[in-house]
Coordinates of C-alpha atoms in Angstrom, one line a residue:
M1 CA 58.7 -3.2 -3.2
V2 CA 61.4 -1.2 -2.4
T3 CA 61.9 1.4 0.4
T4 CA 63.7 5.4 -0.5
I5 CA 65.5 7.5 1.0
D6 CA 62.9 9.9 0.1
D7 CA 59.8 6.8 2.0
L8 CA 61.9 7.3 5.1
V9 CA 61.8 10.7 5.4
E10 CA 58.6 11.4 4.9
R11 CA 57.6 7.9 8.0
A12 CA 59.8 9.7 10.7
R13 CA 57.9 13.4 9.5
E14 CA 54.4 11.8 9.5
G15 CA 52.6 13.3 12.3
V16 CA 55.4 15.7 14.0
H17 CA 55.7 19.3 14.2
R18 CA 58.8 20.3 12.4
P19 CA 60.2 23.9 14.1
R20 CA 61.0 26.3 12.2
A21 CA 64.3 28.8 13.1
R22 CA 62.7 31.4 15.1
E23 CA 60.2 28.8 17.3
A24 CA 63.7 26.4 17.5
Y25 CA 65.1 29.4 18.5
Q26 CA 62.3 30.1 21.1
A27 CA 61.5 26.6 21.9
R28 CA 66.3 26.3 23.0
L29 CA 65.6 30.1 25.8
D30 CA 62.4 27.5 27.4
G31 CA 64.6 24.6 27.7
A32 CA 64.3 22.8 24.7
L33 CA 67.9 20.4 24.3
L34 CA 68.7 21.9 21.0
V35 CA 71.5 18.9 19.1
D36 CA 73.8 19.6 16.6
I37 CA 74.0 15.7 14.4
R38 CA 76.5 17.3 12.1
P39 CA 79.5 15.7 11.9
A40 CA 82.8 18.3 12.6
A41 CA 84.0 18.1 9.6
Q42 CA 80.1 20.5 8.6
R43 CA 81.1 22.3 11.5
A44 CA 83.8 23.9 10.7
A45 CA 82.5 25.0 7.2
E46 CA 79.0 25.7 7.2
G47 CA 79.5 27.1 11.5
E48 CA 77.6 26.4 14.9
I49 CA 74.5 27.1 16.5
P50 CA 76.5 28.8 20.8
G51 CA 74.7 26.9 23.3
A52 CA 73.2 24.1 20.7
L53 CA 74.5 20.3 22.5
I54 CA 76.7 18.7 19.8
I55 CA 76.1 15.0 19.5
E56 CA 77.5 13.5 16.7
R57 CA 74.7 11.6 15.2
N58 CA 76.8 7.9 14.9
V59 CA 76.2 8.2 19.6
L60 CA 73.2 9.9 18.9
E61 CA 70.8 7.5 20.6
W62 CA 73.5 6.3 23.3
R63 CA 74.2 10.0 24.3
L64 CA 70.2 10.3 24.5
D65 CA 68.5 7.0 25.8
P66 CA 66.9 8.1 30.0
T67 CA 68.2 4.1 30.9
G68 CA 71.9 4.6 29.0
S69 CA 74.8 4.4 30.5
H70 CA 77.1 6.2 28.1
R71 CA 74.0 8.7 28.6
I72 CA 74.5 13.2 28.9
P73 CA 73.6 14.6 32.3
E74 CA 70.4 16.7 30.4
A75 CA 68.5 12.8 29.7
R76 CA 67.0 13.0 32.6
G77 CA 63.8 11.5 31.6
Y78 CA 61.8 10.5 28.3
D79 CA 59.7 14.2 28.2
V80 CA 62.6 16.3 27.0
E81 CA 62.2 18.4 24.2
V82 CA 64.5 17.6 22.0
I83 CA 65.0 19.5 18.4
V84 CA 68.2 17.8 15.9
V85 CA 69.8 20.0 13.6
C86 CA 71.7 18.9 10.8
S87 CA 72.6 21.1 7.7
E88 CA 68.9 21.5 5.7
G89 CA 67.0 19.4 8.2
Y90 CA 67.0 15.6 6.6
A91 CA 69.3 13.0 8.4
S92 CA 67.7 15.8 11.3
S93 CA 64.2 13.8 10.3
L94 CA 65.9 10.2 10.8
A95 CA 67.6 11.0 13.7
A96 CA 64.5 12.4 16.1
A97 CA 62.1 9.1 14.6
S98 CA 64.9 7.2 15.9
L99 CA 64.2 8.9 19.4
R100 CA 61.4 8.5 19.4
E101 CA 61.5 4.8 18.6
L102 CA 64.1 4.8 22.0
G103 CA 60.6 6.4 23.4
L104 CA 61.5 10.8 23.8
H105 CA 58.3 11.5 22.4
R106 CA 59.0 15.0 22.0
A107 CA 62.0 14.4 19.7
T108 CA 61.9 16.5 16.0
D109 CA 63.8 18.3 14.2
L110 CA 64.6 22.1 13.2
D111 CA 62.7 22.6 9.2
G112 CA 65.2 23.8 7.1
G113 CA 68.4 23.1 9.7
F114 CA 71.6 24.9 10.2
V115 CA 71.1 26.6 6.9
G116 CA 67.4 27.3 7.4
W117 CA 68.3 29.2 11.3
A118 CA 71.5 31.2 9.2
A119 CA 69.0 32.5 7.0
A120 CA 66.5 33.6 9.4
G121 CA 69.9 36.0 11.1
L122 CA 69.4 33.9 14.4
P123 CA 72.9 33.6 16.4
T124 CA 76.0 31.3 14.7
R125 CA 79.1 31.4 15.5
Q126 CA 82.1 29.4 13.8
G127 CA 82.6 26.3 13.7
G128 CA 86.0 23.8 13.6
R129 CA 87.6 24.9 17.3
G130 CA 87.9 21.8 19.8
L131 CA 85.9 23.5 22.9
A132 CA 89.7 23.9 24.6
D133 CA 90.5 27.4 21.7
E134 CA 89.7 30.0 21.9
P135 CA 85.5 31.6 22.6
R136 CA 84.3 31.3 19.1
Q137 CA 83.5 34.5 17.9
E138 CA 79.4 35.2 16.8
R139 CA 77.9 36.5 13.7

């Protein structure tokens, strides 16, 4: 039997609450980590969410594993609430499932992704600049 990508995404979402944009915005205000996994080119084209951590997909597990040697300071334990963001909410479902396999039991993803966030009228900024560049304009 062959497993399709649709099967994998469906399995990744089973039994998981996926917040929509406004709920994720409030969760971030309440201390959740909003983690943008989109590649730089996609963030440059679509924009960014102010305050989101940018951790590209290829290093996500290494940065958020609380016991890993390459973790970020925010990866302080297995109870951290993590909301993963991609463009439309598909790759982020797979990424969040991977984080749950590492023991981050509160990992989920943004239903609708960045596109849904922007459509909800929540804060965004132009993407594509490095950290050393001037502050980005919020839309």
